[in-house]
Amino acid sequence: MVVYSPGRANLIGEHTDYNDGYVLPFAIKRYVKIEIQPSNVFKVYSEQAKRGIQFNKLEKTNSWADYVIGMVVKLMERGYEVRPFDMRIDSELPMGAGLSSSAALEVGAGYAIARMMGYDIPRVELAEIAHACEVEFVGVRCGIMDQYTVALAREGHAMFLDTLTKEYKYVPLRLDGVKIFLIDSGVKHELGNSEYNKRRYECERALILMNKKSFREVSLEDVEKIDDDVLKRRARHVVTENERVLKTLSALETDNFQLVGKLLYESHYSLRDNFEVSCSEVDFIISYLETQPSVYGARIVGAGFGGSVIVLAESEFPEVFGHLKEKYWQRFGIELKMMEVYPSEGVFAHE
Ligand code: GLA
């Protein structure tokens, strides 16, 4: 049996999932592939790291293996029995490209272990276990978007998720004549993790200043009263980004991709100016795309500080990309990579 666990992109709704907000992600047809069989010791091998790790103690190793070890720990904490296994991981997902290779590994490992043990764990629970693994074991205070998407996504659809109530619904992406591309900027700023945690903290402080318990109770009027420029801009991003997600939902109902594209650009400007999670390389890409009539819209995707750009465009976009790639190389000496993406189903297995 091989488990296929997809990466995720996010159409819109960035840095809202730890602020009780809305997100609209989808899984992509690029996978972490996982094979598993029972063994007498715990072993995990990564084709990319060209390295195997054997573990007897369920403790952190500060390596990629922690995503697997953490899943064993969290499954056991929930009362699932986990017997030793031999696991082999092979990934098509670039690390650090903002496509959530870590959530794909967590959810995929959990799914593979559950199958081996004969458990049929509900997908929402699997997402919750994977999220607990990331936050409590690996130690990254992320929101729930990535794990939910990898576990629950549906082919041909985006997933509208309310991270406050955890209710979700599937939204068809009828991409007739419209395509979605991901451009990997090739940069990953080391500050990423600490800046991510700082943004969380700033959002918490903004809430306190507004005397609110949840961003769901916050209006733009409340935001404009904040008497600290940085915190005001952080809060403004969250509130306006939630509005943009809702507007995107209605635009998708009528397949109005021009409008969706405009909302993507607006999301990018807010991530750049209010939330300050973009970087010069990504802004260079966006500025170029803005001048191209075949592009509906684009924005930075995921946590930010580098990573990927999501582009909504007409099918002749690859030609435009060729020019961009040249200019980017001249400016930064980095080779841009691009792929077309299709909304995939969540984690699944092939016998
Ligand atoms: C990372 C986190 C997600 C989310 C995004 C930003 O991908 O893992 O939970 O917060 O950043 O939207």
GROMACS .gro file of C-alpha atoms and ligand atoms in nm:
model
  363
    1MET     CA    1   0.000   0.000   0.000
    2VAL     CA    2   0.124   0.350  -0.085
    3VAL     CA    3  -0.023   0.657   0.084
    4TYR     CA    4  -0.035   0.981  -0.119
    5SER     CA    5  -0.048   1.292   0.092
    6PRO     CA    6  -0.087   1.619  -0.101
    7GLY     CA    7   0.070   1.959  -0.052
    8ARG     CA    8  -0.161   2.256  -0.025
    9ALA     CA    9  -0.199   2.595  -0.184
   10ASN     CA   10  -0.429   2.866  -0.055
   11LEU     CA   11  -0.643   3.071  -0.287
   12ILE     CA   12  -0.703   3.341  -0.027
   13GLY     CA   13  -0.725   3.389   0.349
   14GLU     CA   14  -0.366   3.425   0.467
   15HIS     CA   15  -0.263   3.464   0.830
   16THR     CA   16  -0.627   3.440   0.930
   17ASP     CA   17  -0.633   3.078   1.052
   18TYR     CA   18  -0.486   3.161   1.394
   19ASN     CA   19  -0.716   3.463   1.420
   20ASP     CA   20  -1.052   3.284   1.411
   21GLY     CA   21  -1.082   3.377   1.045
   22TYR     CA   22  -1.170   3.228   0.708
   23VAL     CA   23  -0.944   3.045   0.464
   24LEU     CA   24  -0.996   2.904   0.115
   25PRO     CA   25  -0.720   2.649   0.050
   26PHE     CA   26  -0.701   2.347  -0.177
   27ALA     CA   27  -0.472   2.046  -0.203
   28ILE     CA   28  -0.243   2.011  -0.505
   29LYS     CA   29  -0.153   1.706  -0.708
   30ARG     CA   30   0.199   1.690  -0.569
   31TYR     CA   31   0.248   1.434  -0.301
   32VAL     CA   32   0.451   1.298  -0.017
   33LYS     CA   33   0.441   0.923  -0.082
   34ILE     CA   34   0.457   0.694   0.215
   35GLU     CA   35   0.501   0.318   0.231
   36ILE     CA   36   0.467   0.137   0.559
   37GLN     CA   37   0.501  -0.215   0.690
   38PRO     CA   38   0.506  -0.373   1.035
   39SER     CA   39   0.853  -0.424   1.179
   40ASN     CA   40   1.012  -0.511   1.511
   41VAL     CA   41   1.164  -0.164   1.557
   42PHE     CA   42   1.052   0.186   1.454
   43LYS     CA   43   1.236   0.286   1.136
   44VAL     CA   44   1.180   0.571   0.895
   45TYR     CA   45   1.372   0.640   0.576
   46SER     CA   46   1.360   0.956   0.362
   47GLU     CA   47   1.451   0.933  -0.004
   48GLN     CA   48   1.524   1.309  -0.012
   49ALA     CA   49   1.748   1.307   0.295
   50LYS     CA   50   1.894   0.972   0.175
   51ARG     CA   51   1.889   0.879   0.537
   52GLY     CA   52   1.715   0.639   0.768
   53ILE     CA   53   1.646   0.690   1.137
   54GLN     CA   54   1.572   0.417   1.386
   55PHE     CA   55   1.402   0.523   1.705
   56ASN     CA   56   1.320   0.335   2.021
   57LYS     CA   57   1.238   0.631   2.239
   58LEU     CA   58   0.956   0.855   2.127
   59GLU     CA   59   1.158   1.173   2.168
   60LYS     CA   60   1.240   1.471   1.951
   61THR     CA   61   1.535   1.439   1.717
   62ASN     CA   62   1.521   1.793   1.572
   63SER     CA   63   1.507   1.646   1.224
   64TRP     CA   64   1.240   1.573   0.961
   65ALA     CA   65   1.172   1.246   1.146
   66ASP     CA   66   0.998   1.447   1.420
   67TYR     CA   67   0.688   1.480   1.201
   68VAL     CA   68   0.658   1.101   1.210
   69ILE     CA   69   0.766   1.047   1.570
   70GLY     CA   70   0.529   1.325   1.679
   71MET     CA   71   0.241   1.151   1.502
   72VAL     CA   72   0.316   0.826   1.687
   73VAL     CA   73   0.318   1.016   2.017
   74LYS     CA   74  -0.005   1.205   1.944
   75LEU     CA   75  -0.188   0.895   1.816
   76MET     CA   76  -0.094   0.711   2.135
   77GLU     CA   77  -0.205   1.003   2.351
   78ARG     CA   78  -0.547   0.971   2.188
   79GLY     CA   79  -0.561   0.605   2.285
   80TYR     CA   80  -0.459   0.447   1.954
   81GLU     CA   81  -0.218   0.160   1.973
   82VAL     CA   82   0.085   0.196   1.746
   83ARG     CA   83   0.312  -0.102   1.683
   84PRO     CA   84   0.664  -0.057   1.535
   85PHE     CA   85   0.686  -0.002   1.161
   86ASP     CA   86   0.926   0.045   0.877
   87MET     CA   87   0.828   0.361   0.686
   88ARG     CA   88   0.966   0.494   0.361
   89ILE     CA   89   0.903   0.853   0.254
   90ASP     CA   90   0.949   0.995  -0.093
   91SER     CA   91   0.836   1.351  -0.157
   92GLU     CA   92   0.760   1.556  -0.467
   93LEU     CA   93   0.701   1.862  -0.251
   94PRO     CA   94   0.983   2.110  -0.226
   95MET     CA   95   1.058   2.206   0.136
   96GLY     CA   96   1.036   2.574   0.221
   97ALA     CA   97   0.828   2.657  -0.087
   98GLY     CA   98   0.523   2.739   0.124
   99LEU     CA   99   0.334   2.429   0.007
  100SER     CA  100   0.310   2.269   0.347
  101SER     CA  101   0.532   1.966   0.303
  102SER     CA  102   0.529   1.929   0.683
  103ALA     CA  103   0.150   1.896   0.713
  104ALA     CA  104   0.156   1.653   0.419
  105LEU     CA  105   0.408   1.437   0.602
  106GLU     CA  106   0.222   1.450   0.933
  107VAL     CA  107  -0.120   1.369   0.793
  108GLY     CA  108   0.024   1.110   0.554
  109ALA     CA  109   0.223   0.936   0.827
  110GLY     CA  110  -0.083   0.932   1.056
  111TYR     CA  111  -0.301   0.793   0.780
  112ALA     CA  112  -0.047   0.523   0.694
  113ILE     CA  113  -0.006   0.420   1.058
  114ALA     CA  114  -0.383   0.409   1.107
  115ARG     CA  115  -0.425   0.188   0.798
  116MET     CA  116  -0.151  -0.047   0.917
  117MET     CA  117  -0.314  -0.077   1.259
  118GLY     CA  118  -0.661  -0.127   1.112
  119TYR     CA  119  -0.805   0.199   1.244
  120ASP     CA  120  -1.044   0.409   1.041
  121ILE     CA  121  -0.974   0.746   1.201
  122PRO     CA  122  -1.218   1.020   1.098
  123ARG     CA  123  -1.041   1.275   0.879
  124VAL     CA  124  -1.120   1.569   1.104
  125GLU     CA  125  -0.963   1.383   1.394
  126LEU     CA  126  -0.659   1.300   1.182
  127ALA     CA  127  -0.621   1.671   1.102
  128GLU     CA  128  -0.649   1.758   1.471
  129ILE     CA  129  -0.389   1.498   1.568
  130ALA     CA  130  -0.151   1.628   1.298
  131HIS     CA  131  -0.206   1.984   1.418
  132ALA     CA  132  -0.128   1.880   1.776
  133CYS     CA  133   0.188   1.711   1.647
  134GLU     CA  134   0.305   2.031   1.477
  135VAL     CA  135   0.223   2.262   1.767
  136GLU     CA  136   0.301   2.049   2.070
  137PHE     CA  137   0.571   1.812   1.945
  138VAL     CA  138   0.751   1.991   1.660
  139GLY     CA  139   0.691   2.325   1.830
  140VAL     CA  140   0.556   2.547   1.550
  141ARG     CA  141   0.249   2.746   1.658
  142CYS     CA  142   0.069   2.723   1.325
  143GLY     CA  143  -0.305   2.747   1.259
  144ILE     CA  144  -0.523   2.457   1.143
  145MET     CA  145  -0.543   2.536   0.771
  146ASP     CA  146  -0.267   2.308   0.643
  147GLN     CA  147  -0.357   1.990   0.829
  148TYR     CA  148  -0.728   2.032   0.756
  149THR     CA  149  -0.661   2.079   0.387
  150VAL     CA  150  -0.430   1.780   0.352
  151ALA     CA  151  -0.677   1.557   0.538
  152LEU     CA  152  -1.007   1.684   0.396
  153ALA     CA  153  -0.959   1.847   0.054
  154ARG     CA  154  -1.173   1.741  -0.239
  155GLU     CA  155  -1.074   1.704  -0.605
  156GLY     CA  156  -1.178   2.002  -0.820
  157HIS     CA  157  -1.273   2.211  -0.516
  158ALA     CA  158  -1.133   2.462  -0.274
  159MET     CA  159  -1.227   2.427   0.090
  160PHE     CA  160  -1.391   2.715   0.270
  161LEU     CA  161  -1.298   2.669   0.633
  162ASP     CA  162  -1.416   2.879   0.924
  163THR     CA  163  -1.130   2.837   1.170
  164LEU     CA  164  -1.347   2.959   1.459
  165THR     CA  165  -1.623   2.700   1.432
  166LYS     CA  166  -1.417   2.454   1.223
  167GLU     CA  167  -1.710   2.421   0.987
  168TYR     CA  168  -1.615   2.377   0.626
  169LYS     CA  169  -1.774   2.347   0.286
  170TYR     CA  170  -1.642   2.257  -0.057
  171VAL     CA  171  -1.641   2.524  -0.325
  172PRO     CA  172  -1.615   2.410  -0.687
  173LEU     CA  173  -1.331   2.567  -0.884
  174ARG     CA  174  -1.463   2.563  -1.240
  175LEU     CA  175  -1.141   2.657  -1.412
  176ASP     CA  176  -1.262   2.671  -1.774
  177GLY     CA  177  -0.994   2.860  -1.961
  178VAL     CA  178  -0.843   2.978  -1.633
  179LYS     CA  179  -0.537   2.818  -1.480
  180ILE     CA  180  -0.367   2.825  -1.146
  181PHE     CA  181   0.011   2.832  -1.128
  182LEU     CA  182   0.254   2.833  -0.841
  183ILE     CA  183   0.583   3.013  -0.882
  184ASP     CA  184   0.855   2.919  -0.635
  185SER     CA  185   1.057   3.234  -0.560
  186GLY     CA  186   1.349   3.016  -0.454
  187VAL     CA  187   1.396   3.216  -0.136
  188LYS     CA  188   1.329   3.116   0.219
  189HIS     CA  189   1.416   3.378   0.473
  190GLU     CA  190   1.561   3.236   0.790
  191LEU     CA  191   1.360   3.481   0.997
  192GLY     CA  192   1.041   3.310   0.881
  193ASN     CA  193   0.963   3.109   1.195
  194SER     CA  194   1.036   3.376   1.450
  195GLU     CA  195   0.854   3.641   1.245
  196TYR     CA  196   0.553   3.407   1.218
  197ASN     CA  197   0.538   3.376   1.595
  198LYS     CA  198   0.584   3.752   1.627
  199ARG     CA  199   0.282   3.812   1.400
  200ARG     CA  200   0.072   3.584   1.620
  201TYR     CA  201   0.179   3.773   1.925
  202GLU     CA  202   0.107   4.109   1.760
  203CYS     CA  203  -0.243   3.995   1.668
  204GLU     CA  204  -0.303   3.887   2.027
  205ARG     CA  205  -0.188   4.226   2.150
  206ALA     CA  206  -0.408   4.408   1.900
  207LEU     CA  207  -0.708   4.213   2.033
  208ILE     CA  208  -0.626   4.313   2.389
  209LEU     CA  209  -0.596   4.680   2.287
  210MET     CA  210  -0.939   4.661   2.121
  211ASN     CA  211  -1.075   4.483   2.425
  212LYS     CA  212  -1.205   4.191   2.215
  213LYS     CA  213  -1.187   3.817   2.266
  214SER     CA  214  -1.190   3.717   1.902
  215PHE     CA  215  -1.118   3.882   1.569
  216ARG     CA  216  -1.466   3.773   1.468
  217GLU     CA  217  -1.606   4.053   1.686
  218VAL     CA  218  -1.376   4.316   1.538
  219SER     CA  219  -1.489   4.579   1.285
  220LEU     CA  220  -1.269   4.811   1.080
  221GLU     CA  221  -1.385   5.092   1.303
  222ASP     CA  222  -1.240   4.914   1.605
  223VAL     CA  223  -0.917   4.864   1.414
  224GLU     CA  224  -0.878   5.229   1.321
  225LYS     CA  225  -0.898   5.325   1.687
  226ILE     CA  226  -0.585   5.125   1.777
  227ASP     CA  227  -0.326   5.371   1.883
  228ASP     CA  228  -0.016   5.180   1.767
  229ASP     CA  229   0.068   5.190   1.400
  230VAL     CA  230   0.213   4.840   1.366
  231LEU     CA  231  -0.064   4.666   1.559
  232LYS     CA  232  -0.327   4.865   1.371
  233ARG     CA  233  -0.191   4.744   1.039
  234ARG     CA  234  -0.174   4.382   1.156
  235ALA     CA  235  -0.537   4.395   1.268
  236ARG     CA  236  -0.640   4.573   0.949
  237HIS     CA  237  -0.496   4.289   0.746
  238VAL     CA  238  -0.691   4.026   0.939
  239VAL     CA  239  -1.024   4.206   0.915
  240THR     CA  240  -0.993   4.300   0.548
  241GLU     CA  241  -0.855   3.957   0.452
  242ASN     CA  242  -1.163   3.791   0.600
  243GLU     CA  243  -1.380   4.023   0.390
  244ARG     CA  244  -1.180   3.932   0.082
  245VAL     CA  245  -1.234   3.559   0.146
  246LEU     CA  246  -1.610   3.614   0.161
  247LYS     CA  247  -1.601   3.825  -0.155
  248THR     CA  248  -1.398   3.554  -0.329
  249LEU     CA  249  -1.662   3.298  -0.233
  250SER     CA  250  -1.935   3.498  -0.405
  251ALA     CA  251  -1.716   3.575  -0.706
  252LEU     CA  252  -1.655   3.201  -0.749
  253GLU     CA  253  -2.029   3.133  -0.751
  254THR     CA  254  -2.052   3.319  -1.082
  255ASP     CA  255  -1.704   3.213  -1.204
  256ASN     CA  256  -1.598   3.576  -1.197
  257PHE     CA  257  -1.223   3.516  -1.213
  258GLN     CA  258  -1.146   3.877  -1.300
  259LEU     CA  259  -1.280   3.972  -0.960
  260VAL     CA  260  -1.109   3.681  -0.784
  261GLY     CA  261  -0.783   3.797  -0.941
  262LYS     CA  262  -0.835   4.153  -0.818
  263LEU     CA  263  -0.894   4.019  -0.467
  264LEU     CA  264  -0.571   3.819  -0.488
  265TYR     CA  265  -0.375   4.133  -0.568
  266GLU     CA  266  -0.547   4.319  -0.284
  267SER     CA  267  -0.460   4.034  -0.049
  268HIS     CA  268  -0.098   4.062  -0.158
  269TYR     CA  269  -0.083   4.437  -0.098
  270SER     CA  270  -0.222   4.388   0.250
  271LEU     CA  271   0.022   4.105   0.326
  272ARG     CA  272   0.302   4.329   0.199
  273ASP     CA  273   0.206   4.660   0.360
  274ASN     CA  274  -0.009   4.575   0.661
  275PHE     CA  275   0.115   4.235   0.770
  276GLU     CA  276   0.468   4.273   0.631
  277VAL     CA  277   0.529   3.911   0.542
  278SER     CA  278   0.640   3.959   0.183
  279CYS     CA  279   0.996   4.023   0.061
  280SER     CA  280   1.161   4.209  -0.225
  281GLU     CA  281   1.197   3.900  -0.446
  282VAL     CA  282   0.827   3.816  -0.423
  283ASP     CA  283   0.724   4.181  -0.467
  284PHE     CA  284   0.935   4.191  -0.783
  285ILE     CA  285   0.739   3.892  -0.920
  286ILE     CA  286   0.404   4.053  -0.835
  287SER     CA  287   0.502   4.388  -0.990
  288TYR     CA  288   0.588   4.211  -1.313
  289LEU     CA  289   0.267   4.007  -1.319
  290GLU     CA  290   0.057   4.321  -1.263
  291THR     CA  291   0.165   4.451  -1.604
  292GLN     CA  292   0.049   4.136  -1.784
  293PRO     CA  293  -0.303   4.133  -1.932
  294SER     CA  294  -0.319   3.751  -1.929
  295VAL     CA  295  -0.281   3.750  -1.549
  296TYR     CA  296  -0.599   3.793  -1.341
  297GLY     CA  297  -0.420   3.819  -1.010
  298ALA     CA  298  -0.145   3.687  -0.786
  299ARG     CA  299  -0.023   3.693  -0.430
  300ILE     CA  300   0.227   3.543  -0.190
  301VAL     CA  301   0.100   3.215  -0.045
  302GLY     CA  302   0.151   3.046   0.295
  303ALA     CA  303   0.345   3.192   0.586
  304GLY     CA  304   0.550   3.425   0.363
  305PHE     CA  305   0.905   3.563   0.385
  306GLY     CA  306   0.976   3.398   0.050
  307GLY     CA  307   0.814   3.075  -0.063
  308SER     CA  308   0.564   3.068  -0.347
  309VAL     CA  309   0.331   3.296  -0.539
  310ILE     CA  310  -0.010   3.176  -0.652
  311VAL     CA  311  -0.112   3.306  -0.996
  312LEU     CA  312  -0.453   3.302  -1.158
  313ALA     CA  313  -0.407   3.345  -1.532
  314GLU     CA  314  -0.509   3.256  -1.884
  315SER     CA  315  -0.356   2.950  -2.045
  316GLU     CA  316  -0.084   3.140  -2.233
  317PHE     CA  317   0.080   3.231  -1.903
  318PRO     CA  318   0.384   3.001  -1.949
  319GLU     CA  319   0.511   3.239  -2.219
  320VAL     CA  320   0.485   3.535  -1.982
  321PHE     CA  321   0.662   3.327  -1.722
  322GLY     CA  322   0.957   3.278  -1.960
  323HIS     CA  323   1.017   3.656  -1.966
  324LEU     CA  324   0.972   3.691  -1.593
  325LYS     CA  325   1.218   3.410  -1.534
  326GLU     CA  326   1.483   3.590  -1.737
  327LYS     CA  327   1.431   3.920  -1.556
  328TYR     CA  328   1.435   3.751  -1.216
  329TRP     CA  329   1.758   3.576  -1.299
  330GLN     CA  330   1.917   3.904  -1.405
  331ARG     CA  331   1.801   4.078  -1.089
  332PHE     CA  332   1.851   3.810  -0.823
  333GLY     CA  333   2.058   3.532  -0.983
  334ILE     CA  334   1.792   3.279  -0.881
  335GLU     CA  335   1.619   3.037  -1.116
  336LEU     CA  336   1.242   3.066  -1.085
  337LYS     CA  337   1.037   2.749  -1.100
  338MET     CA  338   0.674   2.723  -1.194
  339MET     CA  339   0.411   2.453  -1.195
  340GLU     CA  340   0.049   2.442  -1.296
  341VAL     CA  341  -0.168   2.307  -1.016
  342TYR     CA  342  -0.501   2.127  -1.002
  343PRO     CA  343  -0.716   2.091  -0.691
  344SER     CA  344  -0.658   1.739  -0.556
  345GLU     CA  345  -0.840   1.522  -0.307
  346GLY     CA  346  -0.698   1.490   0.045
  347VAL     CA  347  -0.474   1.205   0.163
  348PHE     CA  348  -0.552   0.868   0.002
  349ALA     CA  349  -0.401   0.522  -0.044
  350HIS     CA  350  -0.341   0.294  -0.341
  351GLU     CA  351  -0.319  -0.076  -0.271
  352GLA     C1  352   0.156   2.864   0.757
  352GLA     C2  353   0.080   2.800   0.873
  352GLA     C3  354  -0.071   2.810   0.850
  352GLA     C4  355  -0.112   2.954   0.818
  352GLA     C5  356  -0.023   3.012   0.709
  352GLA     C6  357  -0.051   3.159   0.687
  352GLA     O1  358   0.136   2.790   0.640
  352GLA     O2  359   0.117   2.664   0.886
  352GLA     O3  360  -0.138   2.761   0.962
  352GLA     O4  361  -0.109   3.032   0.933
  352GLA     O5  362   0.114   2.997   0.739
  352GLA     O6  363  -0.179   3.177   0.638
   0.00000   0.00000   0.00000
